[in-house]
C-alpha cells in the first residue's frame, strides 16, 4: 500500500570522510556542502556532478573547513584506502584483540602494504609497537 509520500533524495551532506590537511596527514571530517559548477550540455547525469564539483569538509573539532575534489576524499562514495600512503604520526584505528584501538603510524612500507604502528592498549596504558598488514586486494579471489 502506498502512502503517497515521496522518498527523500539521498544526500551526500553529512557523510563522514577523511582528507589530507596541510601537514600531509589524513583527518576525519564531515561533508557540509557540495558546490557544483553551472551545468553544461554534455553532462548527462541528473545531479550535475562534474570533475569540477567541490565538497566542503568540516573537520572534527568544528573550526576548520576546506574544499576538496572527489578524488581527494576517502570514504563512502569516494575513493578507498588502496594506494594511500600513510606518513609517520598518522593516527589510525585498527582491531587489536577484538577491540578497535587507536594507533600511530611509525612506518608504512608501500611495497608490502605493511604498517609499523604504536598502539595504546585500552586499560593498560602501555604502548606497544607491532606490524599490521593492510589487506587491500585488487585481484578477484578464486
PDB file of C-alpha atoms in Angstrom:
ATOM      1  CA  UNK A   1       0.000   0.000   0.000  1.00  0.00           C
ATOM      2  CA  UNK A   2       1.371   3.397  -0.953  1.00  0.00           C
ATOM      3  CA  UNK A   3       1.287   6.319   1.456  1.00  0.00           C
ATOM      4  CA  UNK A   4       1.688   8.879  -1.305  1.00  0.00           C
ATOM      5  CA  UNK A   5       4.848  10.298   0.230  1.00  0.00           C
ATOM      6  CA  UNK A   6       7.977  10.668  -1.840  1.00  0.00           C
ATOM      7  CA  UNK A   7      11.213   9.184  -0.630  1.00  0.00           C
ATOM      8  CA  UNK A   8      13.833  11.786   0.214  1.00  0.00           C
ATOM      9  CA  UNK A   9      16.742  12.135  -2.171  1.00  0.00           C
ATOM     10  CA  UNK A  10      19.978  10.683  -0.951  1.00  0.00           C
ATOM     11  CA  UNK A  11      22.245  13.484   0.116  1.00  0.00           C
ATOM     12  CA  UNK A  12      25.992  13.260   0.455  1.00  0.00           C
ATOM     13  CA  UNK A  13      25.922  16.063   3.021  1.00  0.00           C
ATOM     14  CA  UNK A  14      26.747  14.629   6.428  1.00  0.00           C
ATOM     15  CA  UNK A  15      28.902  11.821   5.021  1.00  0.00           C
ATOM     16  CA  UNK A  16      31.993  11.058   7.133  1.00  0.00           C
ATOM     17  CA  UNK A  17      35.225  11.280   5.126  1.00  0.00           C
ATOM     18  CA  UNK A  18      38.972  11.616   5.601  1.00  0.00           C
ATOM     19  CA  UNK A  19      41.061  14.216   3.797  1.00  0.00           C
ATOM     20  CA  UNK A  20      44.633  15.472   3.718  1.00  0.00           C
ATOM     21  CA  UNK A  21      45.472  18.676   5.515  1.00  0.00           C
ATOM     22  CA  UNK A  22      48.480  20.953   5.172  1.00  0.00           C
ATOM     23  CA  UNK A  23      50.685  18.704   7.346  1.00  0.00           C
ATOM     24  CA  UNK A  24      50.078  15.846   4.842  1.00  0.00           C
ATOM     25  CA  UNK A  25      48.199  13.729   7.407  1.00  0.00           C
ATOM     26  CA  UNK A  26      44.626  12.494   6.971  1.00  0.00           C
ATOM     27  CA  UNK A  27      41.976  13.862   9.326  1.00  0.00           C
ATOM     28  CA  UNK A  28      38.344  12.894   9.729  1.00  0.00           C
ATOM     29  CA  UNK A  29      35.527  15.250   8.970  1.00  0.00           C
ATOM     30  CA  UNK A  30      32.047  15.608   7.530  1.00  0.00           C
ATOM     31  CA  UNK A  31      30.815  16.976   4.210  1.00  0.00           C
ATOM     32  CA  UNK A  32      28.991  20.249   4.868  1.00  0.00           C
ATOM     33  CA  UNK A  33      28.262  21.456   1.334  1.00  0.00           C
ATOM     34  CA  UNK A  34      28.549  20.499  -2.331  1.00  0.00           C
ATOM     35  CA  UNK A  35      29.390  23.147  -4.922  1.00  0.00           C
ATOM     36  CA  UNK A  36      28.615  22.199  -8.495  1.00  0.00           C
ATOM     37  CA  UNK A  37      29.559  24.360 -11.465  1.00  0.00           C
ATOM     38  CA  UNK A  38      26.948  25.590 -13.902  1.00  0.00           C
ATOM     39  CA  UNK A  39      25.570  22.703 -15.974  1.00  0.00           C
ATOM     40  CA  UNK A  40      26.872  22.178 -19.460  1.00  0.00           C
ATOM     41  CA  UNK A  41      25.114  20.390 -22.360  1.00  0.00           C
ATOM     42  CA  UNK A  42      27.240  17.219 -22.454  1.00  0.00           C
ATOM     43  CA  UNK A  43      26.622  16.491 -18.764  1.00  0.00           C
ATOM     44  CA  UNK A  44      24.142  13.613 -18.796  1.00  0.00           C
ATOM     45  CA  UNK A  45      23.788  12.896 -15.086  1.00  0.00           C
ATOM     46  CA  UNK A  46      20.822  14.382 -13.333  1.00  0.00           C
ATOM     47  CA  UNK A  47      22.713  15.852 -10.388  1.00  0.00           C
ATOM     48  CA  UNK A  48      25.306  17.822 -12.378  1.00  0.00           C
ATOM     49  CA  UNK A  49      28.359  16.259 -10.752  1.00  0.00           C
ATOM     50  CA  UNK A  50      31.445  17.080 -12.790  1.00  0.00           C
ATOM     51  CA  UNK A  51      35.197  16.832 -12.234  1.00  0.00           C
ATOM     52  CA  UNK A  52      34.941  20.447 -11.053  1.00  0.00           C
ATOM     53  CA  UNK A  53      32.491  19.649  -8.245  1.00  0.00           C
ATOM     54  CA  UNK A  54      33.880  20.724  -4.860  1.00  0.00           C
ATOM     55  CA  UNK A  55      32.988  19.304  -1.457  1.00  0.00           C
ATOM     56  CA  UNK A  56      33.310  21.443   1.664  1.00  0.00           C
ATOM     57  CA  UNK A  57      34.604  19.342   4.562  1.00  0.00           C
ATOM     58  CA  UNK A  58      34.356  20.457   8.179  1.00  0.00           C
ATOM     59  CA  UNK A  59      36.976  18.652  10.204  1.00  0.00           C
ATOM     60  CA  UNK A  60      36.256  17.174  13.611  1.00  0.00           C
ATOM     61  CA  UNK A  61      36.530  19.918  16.187  1.00  0.00           C
ATOM     62  CA  UNK A  62      34.291  22.159  14.059  1.00  0.00           C
ATOM     63  CA  UNK A  63      36.628  25.089  13.435  1.00  0.00           C
ATOM     64  CA  UNK A  64      38.417  24.187  10.191  1.00  0.00           C
ATOM     65  CA  UNK A  65      36.712  23.784   6.801  1.00  0.00           C
ATOM     66  CA  UNK A  66      38.250  23.291   3.387  1.00  0.00           C
ATOM     67  CA  UNK A  67      37.121  22.410  -0.143  1.00  0.00           C
ATOM     68  CA  UNK A  68      38.205  19.206  -1.914  1.00  0.00           C
ATOM     69  CA  UNK A  69      37.628  17.432  -5.220  1.00  0.00           C
ATOM     70  CA  UNK A  70      36.084  13.937  -5.047  1.00  0.00           C
ATOM     71  CA  UNK A  71      39.429  12.232  -5.836  1.00  0.00           C
ATOM     72  CA  UNK A  72      40.960  13.844  -2.736  1.00  0.00           C
ATOM     73  CA  UNK A  73      38.470  12.336  -0.276  1.00  0.00           C
ATOM     74  CA  UNK A  74      38.415   8.879   1.334  1.00  0.00           C
ATOM     75  CA  UNK A  75      35.050   7.491   2.384  1.00  0.00           C
ATOM     76  CA  UNK A  76      31.762   6.033   1.172  1.00  0.00           C
ATOM     77  CA  UNK A  77      31.079   7.174  -2.396  1.00  0.00           C
ATOM     78  CA  UNK A  78      34.665   8.380  -2.804  1.00  0.00           C
ATOM     79  CA  UNK A  79      37.989   6.571  -3.088  1.00  0.00           C
ATOM     80  CA  UNK A  80      39.038   3.767  -0.771  1.00  0.00           C
ATOM     81  CA  UNK A  81      42.291   3.175   1.072  1.00  0.00           C
ATOM     82  CA  UNK A  82      44.046   1.381  -1.788  1.00  0.00           C
ATOM     83  CA  UNK A  83      47.077   3.382  -2.838  1.00  0.00           C
ATOM     84  CA  UNK A  84      47.015   5.684   0.190  1.00  0.00           C
ATOM     85  CA  UNK A  85      50.460   6.428   1.617  1.00  0.00           C
ATOM     86  CA  UNK A  86      50.371   6.960   5.349  1.00  0.00           C
ATOM     87  CA  UNK A  87      53.052   9.095   6.979  1.00  0.00           C
ATOM     88  CA  UNK A  88      54.672   8.712  10.398  1.00  0.00           C
ATOM     89  CA  UNK A  89      52.445  10.333  13.005  1.00  0.00           C
ATOM     90  CA  UNK A  90      49.220   9.481  11.153  1.00  0.00           C
ATOM     91  CA  UNK A  91      46.527   8.367  13.585  1.00  0.00           C
ATOM     92  CA  UNK A  92      44.724   5.184  12.569  1.00  0.00           C
ATOM     93  CA  UNK A  93      42.193   2.875  14.172  1.00  0.00           C
ATOM     94  CA  UNK A  94      42.556  -0.881  13.917  1.00  0.00           C
ATOM     95  CA  UNK A  95      41.279  -4.028  15.557  1.00  0.00           C
ATOM     96  CA  UNK A  96      43.534  -5.432  18.288  1.00  0.00           C
ATOM     97  CA  UNK A  97      42.400  -8.345  20.487  1.00  0.00           C
ATOM     98  CA  UNK A  98      38.860  -7.940  19.150  1.00  0.00           C
ATOM     99  CA  UNK A  99      38.639  -4.238  20.010  1.00  0.00           C
ATOM    100  CA  UNK A 100      39.068  -1.089  17.984  1.00  0.00           C
ATOM    101  CA  UNK A 101      42.102   0.768  19.284  1.00  0.00           C
ATOM    102  CA  UNK A 102      43.912   3.949  18.362  1.00  0.00           C
ATOM    103  CA  UNK A 103      47.396   3.654  16.915  1.00  0.00           C
ATOM    104  CA  UNK A 104      50.012   5.995  15.493  1.00  0.00           C
ATOM    105  CA  UNK A 105      51.862   5.067  12.305  1.00  0.00           C
ATOM    106  CA  UNK A 106      55.624   4.725  12.755  1.00  0.00           C
ATOM    107  CA  UNK A 107      56.399   3.484   9.244  1.00  0.00           C
ATOM    108  CA  UNK A 108      54.466   2.432   6.122  1.00  0.00           C
ATOM    109  CA  UNK A 109      56.157   0.029   3.708  1.00  0.00           C
ATOM    110  CA  UNK A 110      54.397   0.794   0.418  1.00  0.00           C
ATOM    111  CA  UNK A 111      55.775  -2.277  -1.368  1.00  0.00           C
ATOM    112  CA  UNK A 112      54.265  -4.813   1.052  1.00  0.00           C
ATOM    113  CA  UNK A 113      51.478  -2.589   2.449  1.00  0.00           C
ATOM    114  CA  UNK A 114      52.680  -3.218   5.995  1.00  0.00           C
ATOM    115  CA  UNK A 115      52.356  -0.637   8.739  1.00  0.00           C
ATOM    116  CA  UNK A 116      54.540  -0.441  11.799  1.00  0.00           C
ATOM    117  CA  UNK A 117      52.327   1.176  14.412  1.00  0.00           C
ATOM    118  CA  UNK A 118      52.397   2.068  18.071  1.00  0.00           C
ATOM    119  CA  UNK A 119      49.228   1.094  19.938  1.00  0.00           C
ATOM    120  CA  UNK A 120      47.981   2.342  23.276  1.00  0.00           C
ATOM    121  CA  UNK A 121      46.193  -0.750  24.550  1.00  0.00           C
ATOM    122  CA  UNK A 122      42.941   0.037  26.362  1.00  0.00           C
ATOM    123  CA  UNK A 123      43.013  -0.311  30.139  1.00  0.00           C
ATOM    124  CA  UNK A 124      46.744  -0.958  30.438  1.00  0.00           C
ATOM    125  CA  UNK A 125      48.137   2.439  29.407  1.00  0.00           C
ATOM    126  CA  UNK A 126      51.077   0.601  27.824  1.00  0.00           C
ATOM    127  CA  UNK A 127      52.321   1.482  24.365  1.00  0.00           C
ATOM    128  CA  UNK A 128      53.041  -1.500  22.134  1.00  0.00           C
ATOM    129  CA  UNK A 129      54.676  -1.493  18.718  1.00  0.00           C
ATOM    130  CA  UNK A 130      53.814  -4.104  16.093  1.00  0.00           C
ATOM    131  CA  UNK A 131      53.480  -4.653  12.359  1.00  0.00           C
ATOM    132  CA  UNK A 132      49.995  -4.513  10.867  1.00  0.00           C
ATOM    133  CA  UNK A 133      49.398  -5.883   7.372  1.00  0.00           C
ATOM    134  CA  UNK A 134      46.992  -3.822   5.297  1.00  0.00           C
ATOM    135  CA  UNK A 135      44.636  -6.093   3.425  1.00  0.00           C
ATOM    136  CA  UNK A 136      43.985  -4.379   0.126  1.00  0.00           C
ATOM    137  CA  UNK A 137      43.251  -6.733  -2.710  1.00  0.00           C
ATOM    138  CA  UNK A 138      42.622  -5.719  -6.260  1.00  0.00           C
ATOM    139  CA  UNK A 139      42.564  -9.236  -7.666  1.00  0.00           C
ATOM    140  CA  UNK A 140      39.451 -11.345  -7.918  1.00  0.00           C
ATOM    141  CA  UNK A 141      39.825 -14.143  -5.296  1.00  0.00           C
ATOM    142  CA  UNK A 142      39.267 -17.533  -6.942  1.00  0.00           C
TER     143      UNK A 142
END
